[in-house]
Short mmCIF file of C-alpha atoms and ligand atoms in Angstrom, two decimals:
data_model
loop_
_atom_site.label_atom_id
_atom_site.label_comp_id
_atom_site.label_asym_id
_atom_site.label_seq_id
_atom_site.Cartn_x
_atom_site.Cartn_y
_atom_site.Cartn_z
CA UNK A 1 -94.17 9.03 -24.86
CA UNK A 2 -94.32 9.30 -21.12
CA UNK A 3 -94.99 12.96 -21.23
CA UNK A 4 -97.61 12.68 -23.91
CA UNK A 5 -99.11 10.11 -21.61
CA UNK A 6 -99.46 12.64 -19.18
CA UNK A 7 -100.35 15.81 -20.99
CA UNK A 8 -102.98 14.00 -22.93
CA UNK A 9 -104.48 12.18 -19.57
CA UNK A 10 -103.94 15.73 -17.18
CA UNK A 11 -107.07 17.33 -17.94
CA UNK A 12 -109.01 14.31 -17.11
CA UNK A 13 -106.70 13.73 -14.03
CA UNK A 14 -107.03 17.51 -12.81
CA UNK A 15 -110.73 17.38 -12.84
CA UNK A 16 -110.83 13.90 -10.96
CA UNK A 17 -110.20 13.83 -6.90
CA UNK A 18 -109.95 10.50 -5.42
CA UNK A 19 -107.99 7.88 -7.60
CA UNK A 20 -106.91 4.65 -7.05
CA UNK A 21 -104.54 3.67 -9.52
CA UNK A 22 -104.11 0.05 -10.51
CA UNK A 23 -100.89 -0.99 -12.35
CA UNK A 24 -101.27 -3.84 -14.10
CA UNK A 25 -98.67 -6.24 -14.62
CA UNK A 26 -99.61 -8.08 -17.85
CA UNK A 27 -97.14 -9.50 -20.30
CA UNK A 28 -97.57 -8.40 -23.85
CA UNK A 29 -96.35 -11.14 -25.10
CA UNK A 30 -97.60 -14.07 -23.28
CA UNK A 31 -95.37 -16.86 -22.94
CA UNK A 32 -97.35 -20.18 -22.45
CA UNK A 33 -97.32 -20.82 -18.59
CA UNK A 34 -95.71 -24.46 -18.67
CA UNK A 35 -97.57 -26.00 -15.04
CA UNK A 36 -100.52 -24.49 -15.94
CA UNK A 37 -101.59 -25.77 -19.16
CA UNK A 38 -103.57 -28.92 -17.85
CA UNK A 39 -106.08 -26.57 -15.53
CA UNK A 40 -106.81 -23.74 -18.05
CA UNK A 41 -109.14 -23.93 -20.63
CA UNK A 42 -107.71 -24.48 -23.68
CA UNK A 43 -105.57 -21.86 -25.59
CA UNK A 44 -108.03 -19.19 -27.61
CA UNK A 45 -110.98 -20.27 -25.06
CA UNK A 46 -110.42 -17.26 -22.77
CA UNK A 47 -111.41 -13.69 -24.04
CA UNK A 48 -108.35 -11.41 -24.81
CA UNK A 49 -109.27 -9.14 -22.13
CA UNK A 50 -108.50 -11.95 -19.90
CA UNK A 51 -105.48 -11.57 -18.08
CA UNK A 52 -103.05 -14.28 -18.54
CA UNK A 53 -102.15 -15.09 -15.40
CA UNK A 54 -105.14 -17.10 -14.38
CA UNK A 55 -104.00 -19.39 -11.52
CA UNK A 56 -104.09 -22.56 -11.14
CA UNK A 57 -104.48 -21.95 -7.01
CA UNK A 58 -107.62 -20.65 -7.52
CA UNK A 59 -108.96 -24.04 -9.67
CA UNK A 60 -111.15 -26.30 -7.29
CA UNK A 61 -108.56 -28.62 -8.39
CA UNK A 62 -105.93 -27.00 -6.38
CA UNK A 63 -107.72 -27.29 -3.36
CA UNK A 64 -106.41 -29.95 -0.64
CA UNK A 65 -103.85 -30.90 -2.85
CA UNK A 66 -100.32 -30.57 -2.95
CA UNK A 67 -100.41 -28.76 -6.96
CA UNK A 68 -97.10 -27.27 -8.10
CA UNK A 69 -97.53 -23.71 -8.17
CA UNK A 70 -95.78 -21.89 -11.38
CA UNK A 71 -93.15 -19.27 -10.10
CA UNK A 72 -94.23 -15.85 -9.16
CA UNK A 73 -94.33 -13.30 -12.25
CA UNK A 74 -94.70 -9.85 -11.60
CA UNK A 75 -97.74 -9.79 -13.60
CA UNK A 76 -98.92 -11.72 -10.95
CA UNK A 77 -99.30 -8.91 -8.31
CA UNK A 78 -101.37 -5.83 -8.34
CA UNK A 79 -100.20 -2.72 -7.04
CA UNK A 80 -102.65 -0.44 -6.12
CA UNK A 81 -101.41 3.59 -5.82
CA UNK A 82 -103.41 5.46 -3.58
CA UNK A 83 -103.60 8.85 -4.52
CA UNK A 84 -106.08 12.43 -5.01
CA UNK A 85 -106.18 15.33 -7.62
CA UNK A 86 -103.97 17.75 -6.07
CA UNK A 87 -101.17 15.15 -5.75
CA UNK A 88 -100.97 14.49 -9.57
CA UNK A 89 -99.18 16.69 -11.09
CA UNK A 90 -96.41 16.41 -8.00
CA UNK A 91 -96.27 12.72 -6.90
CA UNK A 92 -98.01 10.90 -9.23
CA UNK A 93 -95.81 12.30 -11.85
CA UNK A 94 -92.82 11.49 -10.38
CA UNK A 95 -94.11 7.72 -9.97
CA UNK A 96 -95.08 7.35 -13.47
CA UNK A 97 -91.44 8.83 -14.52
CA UNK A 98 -89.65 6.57 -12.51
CA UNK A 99 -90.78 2.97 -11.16
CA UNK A 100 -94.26 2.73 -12.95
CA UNK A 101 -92.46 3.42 -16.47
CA UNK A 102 -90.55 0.11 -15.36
CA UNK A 103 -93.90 -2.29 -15.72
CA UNK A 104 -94.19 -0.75 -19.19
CA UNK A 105 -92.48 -3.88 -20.84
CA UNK A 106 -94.86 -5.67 -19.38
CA UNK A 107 -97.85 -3.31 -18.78
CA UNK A 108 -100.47 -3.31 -21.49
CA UNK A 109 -102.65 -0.63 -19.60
CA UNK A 110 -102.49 1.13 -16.41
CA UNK A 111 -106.11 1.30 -14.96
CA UNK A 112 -107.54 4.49 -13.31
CA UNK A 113 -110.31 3.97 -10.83
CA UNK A 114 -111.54 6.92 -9.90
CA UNK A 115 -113.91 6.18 -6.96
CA UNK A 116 -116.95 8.42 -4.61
CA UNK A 117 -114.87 9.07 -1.90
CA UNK A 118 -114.18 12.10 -0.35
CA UNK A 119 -110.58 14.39 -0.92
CA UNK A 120 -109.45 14.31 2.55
CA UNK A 121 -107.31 12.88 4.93
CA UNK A 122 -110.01 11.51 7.03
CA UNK A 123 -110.38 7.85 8.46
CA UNK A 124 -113.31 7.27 5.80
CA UNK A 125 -111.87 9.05 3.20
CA UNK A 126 -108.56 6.97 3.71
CA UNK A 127 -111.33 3.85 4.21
CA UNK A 128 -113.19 4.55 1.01
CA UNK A 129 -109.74 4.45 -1.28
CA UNK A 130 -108.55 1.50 0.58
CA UNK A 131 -112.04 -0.29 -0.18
CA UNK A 132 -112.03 0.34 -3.74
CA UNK A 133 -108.21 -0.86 -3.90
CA UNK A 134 -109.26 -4.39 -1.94
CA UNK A 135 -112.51 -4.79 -4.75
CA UNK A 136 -110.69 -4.02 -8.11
CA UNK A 137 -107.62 -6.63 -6.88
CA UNK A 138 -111.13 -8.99 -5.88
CA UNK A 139 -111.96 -8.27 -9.50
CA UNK A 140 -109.38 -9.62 -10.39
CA UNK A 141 -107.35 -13.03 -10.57
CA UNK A 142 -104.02 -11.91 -9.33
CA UNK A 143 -102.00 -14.05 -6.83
CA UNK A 144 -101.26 -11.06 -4.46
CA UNK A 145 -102.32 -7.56 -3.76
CA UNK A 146 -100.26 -4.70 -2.56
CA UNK A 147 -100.88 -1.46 -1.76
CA UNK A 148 -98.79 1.52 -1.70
CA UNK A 149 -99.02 5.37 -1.56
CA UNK A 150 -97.94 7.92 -3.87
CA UNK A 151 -95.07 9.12 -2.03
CA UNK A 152 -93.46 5.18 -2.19
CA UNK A 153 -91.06 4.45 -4.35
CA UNK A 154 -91.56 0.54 -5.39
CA UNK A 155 -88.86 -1.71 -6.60
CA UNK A 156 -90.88 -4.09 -8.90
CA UNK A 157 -88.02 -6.86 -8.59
CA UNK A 158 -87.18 -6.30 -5.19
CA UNK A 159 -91.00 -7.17 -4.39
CA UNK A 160 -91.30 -10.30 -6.70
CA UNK A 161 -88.37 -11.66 -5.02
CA UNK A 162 -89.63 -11.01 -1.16
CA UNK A 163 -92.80 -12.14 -2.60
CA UNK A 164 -91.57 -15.46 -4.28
CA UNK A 165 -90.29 -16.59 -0.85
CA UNK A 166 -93.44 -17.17 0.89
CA UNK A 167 -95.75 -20.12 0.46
CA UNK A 168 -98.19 -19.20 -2.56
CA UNK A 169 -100.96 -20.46 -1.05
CA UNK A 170 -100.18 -19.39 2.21
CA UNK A 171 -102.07 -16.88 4.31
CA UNK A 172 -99.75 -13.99 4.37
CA UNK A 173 -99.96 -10.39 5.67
CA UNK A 174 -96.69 -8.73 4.83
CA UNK A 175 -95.70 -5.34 5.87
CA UNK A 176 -93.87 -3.02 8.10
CA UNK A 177 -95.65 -1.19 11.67
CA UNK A 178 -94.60 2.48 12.19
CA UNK A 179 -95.00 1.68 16.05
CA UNK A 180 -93.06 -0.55 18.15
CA UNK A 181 -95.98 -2.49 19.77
CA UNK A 182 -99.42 -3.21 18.49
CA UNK A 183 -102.00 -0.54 18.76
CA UNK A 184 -104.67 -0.47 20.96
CA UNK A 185 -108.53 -0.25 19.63
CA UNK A 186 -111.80 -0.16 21.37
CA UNK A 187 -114.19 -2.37 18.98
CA UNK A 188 -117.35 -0.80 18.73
CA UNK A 189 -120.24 -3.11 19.99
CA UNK A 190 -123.92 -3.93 19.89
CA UNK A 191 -125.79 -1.57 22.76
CA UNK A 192 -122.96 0.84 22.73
CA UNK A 193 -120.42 -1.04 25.04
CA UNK A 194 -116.55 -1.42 23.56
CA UNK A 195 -113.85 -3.93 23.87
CA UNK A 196 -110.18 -3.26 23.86
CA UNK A 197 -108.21 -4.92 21.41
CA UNK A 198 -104.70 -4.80 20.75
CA UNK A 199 -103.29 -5.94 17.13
CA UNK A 200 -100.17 -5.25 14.86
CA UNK A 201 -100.67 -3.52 11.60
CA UNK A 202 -98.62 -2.65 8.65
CA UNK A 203 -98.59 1.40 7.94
CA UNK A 204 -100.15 2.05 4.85
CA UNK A 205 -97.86 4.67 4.21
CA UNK A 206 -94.48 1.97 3.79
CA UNK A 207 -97.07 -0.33 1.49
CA UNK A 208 -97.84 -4.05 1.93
CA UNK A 209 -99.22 -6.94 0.70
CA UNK A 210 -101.87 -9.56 0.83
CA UNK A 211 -101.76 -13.05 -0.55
CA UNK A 212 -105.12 -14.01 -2.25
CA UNK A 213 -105.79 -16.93 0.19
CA UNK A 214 -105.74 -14.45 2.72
CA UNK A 215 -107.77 -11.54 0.85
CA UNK A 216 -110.07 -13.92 0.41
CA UNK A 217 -110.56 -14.65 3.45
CA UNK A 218 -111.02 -10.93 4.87
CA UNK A 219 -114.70 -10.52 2.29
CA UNK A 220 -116.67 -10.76 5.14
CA UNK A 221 -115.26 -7.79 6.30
CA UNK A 222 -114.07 -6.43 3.66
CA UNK A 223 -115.04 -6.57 0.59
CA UNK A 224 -117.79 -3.59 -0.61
CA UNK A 225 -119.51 -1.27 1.79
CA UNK A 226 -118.15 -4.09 4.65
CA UNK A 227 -114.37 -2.45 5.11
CA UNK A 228 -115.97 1.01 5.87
CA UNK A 229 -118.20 -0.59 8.56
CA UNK A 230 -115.34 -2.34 10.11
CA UNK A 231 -113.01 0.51 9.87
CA UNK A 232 -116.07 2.65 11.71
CA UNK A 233 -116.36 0.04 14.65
CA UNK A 234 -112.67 0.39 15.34
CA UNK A 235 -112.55 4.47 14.53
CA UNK A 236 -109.14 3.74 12.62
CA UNK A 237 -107.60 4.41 9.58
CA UNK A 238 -107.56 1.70 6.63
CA UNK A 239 -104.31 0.52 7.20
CA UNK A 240 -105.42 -0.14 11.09
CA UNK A 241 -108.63 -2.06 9.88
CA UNK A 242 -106.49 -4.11 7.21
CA UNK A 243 -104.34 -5.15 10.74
CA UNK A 244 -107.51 -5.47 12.62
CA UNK A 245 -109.50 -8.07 9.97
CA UNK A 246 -106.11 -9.87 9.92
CA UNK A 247 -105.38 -10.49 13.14
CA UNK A 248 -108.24 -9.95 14.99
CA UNK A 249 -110.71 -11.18 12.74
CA UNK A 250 -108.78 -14.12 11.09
CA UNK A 251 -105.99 -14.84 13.69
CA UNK A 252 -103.63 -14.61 11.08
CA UNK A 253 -100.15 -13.25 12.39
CA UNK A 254 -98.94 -9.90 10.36
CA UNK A 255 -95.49 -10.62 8.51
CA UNK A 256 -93.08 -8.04 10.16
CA UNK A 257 -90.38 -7.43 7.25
CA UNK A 258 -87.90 -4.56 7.12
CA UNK A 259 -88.10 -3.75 3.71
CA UNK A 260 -90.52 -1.65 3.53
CA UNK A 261 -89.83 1.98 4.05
CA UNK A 262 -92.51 4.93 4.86
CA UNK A 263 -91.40 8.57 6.04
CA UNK A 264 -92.48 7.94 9.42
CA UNK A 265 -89.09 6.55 9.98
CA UNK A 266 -85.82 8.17 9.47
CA UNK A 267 -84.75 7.40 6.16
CA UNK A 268 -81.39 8.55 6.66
CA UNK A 269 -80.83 5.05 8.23
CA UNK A 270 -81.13 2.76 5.30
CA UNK A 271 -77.59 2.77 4.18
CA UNK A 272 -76.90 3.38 0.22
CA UNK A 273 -75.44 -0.47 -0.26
CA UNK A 274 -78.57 -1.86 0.71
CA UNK A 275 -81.27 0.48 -1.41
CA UNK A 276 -81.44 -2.23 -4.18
CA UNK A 277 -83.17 -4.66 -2.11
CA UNK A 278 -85.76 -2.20 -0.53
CA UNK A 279 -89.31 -3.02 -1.58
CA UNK A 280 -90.25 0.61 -0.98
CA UNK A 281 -88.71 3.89 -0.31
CA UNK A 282 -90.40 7.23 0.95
CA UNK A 283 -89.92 10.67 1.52
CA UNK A 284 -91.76 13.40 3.55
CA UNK A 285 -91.37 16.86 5.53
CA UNK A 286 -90.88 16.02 9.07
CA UNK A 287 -89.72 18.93 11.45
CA UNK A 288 -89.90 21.42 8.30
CA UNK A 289 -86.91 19.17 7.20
CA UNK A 290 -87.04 16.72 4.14
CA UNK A 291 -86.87 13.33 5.34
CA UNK A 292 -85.54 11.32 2.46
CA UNK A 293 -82.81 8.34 2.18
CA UNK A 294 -79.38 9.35 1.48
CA UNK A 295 -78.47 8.34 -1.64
CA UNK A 296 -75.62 9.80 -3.85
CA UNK A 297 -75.95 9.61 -7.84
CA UNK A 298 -77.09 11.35 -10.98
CA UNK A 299 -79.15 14.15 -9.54
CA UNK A 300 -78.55 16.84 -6.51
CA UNK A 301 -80.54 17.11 -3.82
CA UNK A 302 -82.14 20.49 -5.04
CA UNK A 303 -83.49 18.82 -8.75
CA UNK A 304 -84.38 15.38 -6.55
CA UNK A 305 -85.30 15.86 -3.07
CA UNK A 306 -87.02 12.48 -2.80
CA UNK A 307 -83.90 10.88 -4.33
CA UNK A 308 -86.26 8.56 -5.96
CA UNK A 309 -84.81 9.74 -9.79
CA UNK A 310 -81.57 9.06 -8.48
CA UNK A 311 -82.29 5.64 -6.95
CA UNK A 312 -84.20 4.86 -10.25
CA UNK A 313 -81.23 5.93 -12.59
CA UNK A 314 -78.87 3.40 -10.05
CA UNK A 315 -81.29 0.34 -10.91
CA UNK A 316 -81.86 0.92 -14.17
CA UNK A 317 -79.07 3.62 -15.99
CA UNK A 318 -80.53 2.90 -19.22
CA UNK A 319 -83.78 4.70 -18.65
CA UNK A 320 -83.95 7.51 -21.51
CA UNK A 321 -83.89 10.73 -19.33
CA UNK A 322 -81.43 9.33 -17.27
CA UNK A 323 -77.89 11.16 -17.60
N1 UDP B 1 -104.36 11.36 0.42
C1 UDP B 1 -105.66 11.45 -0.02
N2 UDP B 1 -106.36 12.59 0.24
C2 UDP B 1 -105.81 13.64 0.91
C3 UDP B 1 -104.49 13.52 1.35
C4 UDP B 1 -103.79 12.37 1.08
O1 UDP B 1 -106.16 10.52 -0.63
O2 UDP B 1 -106.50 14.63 1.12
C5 UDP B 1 -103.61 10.15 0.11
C6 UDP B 1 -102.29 10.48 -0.56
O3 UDP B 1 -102.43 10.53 -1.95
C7 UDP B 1 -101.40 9.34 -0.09
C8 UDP B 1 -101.99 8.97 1.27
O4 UDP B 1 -103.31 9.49 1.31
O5 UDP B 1 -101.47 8.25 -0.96
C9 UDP B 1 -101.19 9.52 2.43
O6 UDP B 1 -101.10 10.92 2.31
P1 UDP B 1 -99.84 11.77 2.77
O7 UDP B 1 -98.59 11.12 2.28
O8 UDP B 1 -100.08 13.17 2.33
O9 UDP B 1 -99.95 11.73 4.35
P2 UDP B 1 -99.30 10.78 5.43
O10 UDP B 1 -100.44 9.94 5.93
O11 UDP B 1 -98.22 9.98 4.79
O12 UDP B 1 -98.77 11.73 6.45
MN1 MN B 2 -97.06 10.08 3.07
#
């Protein structure tokens, strides 16, 4: 199913360079919400197309008062995958194999944005993707937004359970650095002159997470051609400018949480007890050697050098291609 999936979609993948790829959590079968019920319009009012989880947080209603937020589905968060053409066929694939199969019970579509930007590595490049992931979350009424890249494994329950624990309407920037103190930026401003500014961010390459409150709050610098501009007067990547509108901006403190993983770290370090409750994994050359996490299972090291099949088939042995 899986593989038609991708045979049928490849040619249109191939030919496309710069993707953002939205998976949406949305329930098939929609349960009735129970605390909802009294802010949503009534049932049949909304359009099919509408996604379900339409929050009561958002209502005007909500506002100032103390209203009883329903708990955290995973339909609730989008998950934005960064990726570009060439990496299809090797990481996306292995994604949609492995944790992105898992939304399927409750993923009706997966949505493919494939924006302007430019194929490279550069800081507007990087910019433009992470623009176009911050607008089609905007688009949307999900409670949080996350983004990861397509070398990160994600743990679906892992994340709605980190997730779960933090105030829903709370403004909250969750993530791990890849340095041990916050970076330094000169701010680009009017006449030429800089300012130094020092802030914490979370690397995009380990994947984090906004809460809408806060997302929100970042559209002034943000939201459409505004997150290139900001990431231009700071010269940094878009994982520096998400840090910079957050803290510097907003004066909103980034969550430091060790859960997520990128391959800027060793990975040998996370021991194999304690994989379950990682919100994301990575792997990567570093030194001409594979840096992966060491985790021992179905599959060798030579048929799954990310271990990320292996880690999958722990969490859920049932999977059909699992042995
Ligand atoms: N990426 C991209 N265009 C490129 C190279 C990479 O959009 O030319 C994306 C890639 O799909 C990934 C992210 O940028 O989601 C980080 O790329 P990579 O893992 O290759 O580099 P890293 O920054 O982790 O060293
Ligand atoms: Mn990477």
């Amino acid at each position: 199913m899986l593989k038609r999936w991708i045979r049928r979609s490849l040619p249109v993948l191939v030919l496309t360079c710069f993707i953002v790829l939205y998976v949406d959590f949305q329930l098939r079968t929609s349960r009735p919400p129970k605390l909802r019920a009294h802010l949503d319009p009534p049932p049949g009012a909304l359009p099919r197309a509408t996604p379900a989880g339409r929050r009561t947080g958002r209502h005007p209603a909500a506002e100032g008062t103390h209203v009883p937020q329903p708990p955290l589905r995973q339909e609730d968060i989008f998950i934005a995958v960064k990726t570009t053409g060439r990496f299809h066929r090797t990481r996306l694939a292995l994604l949609l194999e492995t944790w992105i199969s898992r939304t399927k019970t409750h993923v009706t579509r997966y949505n493919m944005v494939i924006t302007g930007c430019q194929s490279d590595h550069s800081q507007q490049a990087l910019s433009c993707k992470m623009s176009a992931e911050y607008d089609g979350f905007m688009a949307t009424d999900k409670r949080w937004f996350c983004h990861v890249d397509d070398d990160n494994y994600l743990n679906p329950e892992a994340l709605l359970s980190l997730l779960s624990n933090f105030p829903q309407e709370g403004d909250i920037y969750v993530g791990k650095p890849s340095l041990d103190k916050p970076i330094t930026a000169h701010e680009l401003l009017e006449g030429n002159a800089t300012r130094e500014v020092r802030f914490w961010f979370a690397t995009g390459g380990a994947g984090f997470c906004l809460s809408r409150r806060l997302a929100e709050k970042m559209a002034p610098w943000a939201s459409g051609s505004r997150f290139e501009q900001t990431s231009a007067t700071i010269r940094l990547p878009d994982d520096c400018t998400v840090g910079f509108i957050v803290e510097k901006r907003l004066g909103v403190s980034m969550v430091h949480c060790p859960l997520f993983h990128s391959h800027l770290e060793n990975l040998l370090l996370i021991s194999h007890s304690s994989v379950p409750q990682q919100v994301t994994l990575s792997y990567g050359m570093f030194e001409n050697k594979m840096n992966s996490i060491e985790f021992k299972g179905s599959f060798s090291k030579e048929d799954d050098p990310s271990r990320f099949k292996t880690v999958h088939c722990t969490l859920y042995p049932f999977t059909s291609w699992c042995p």
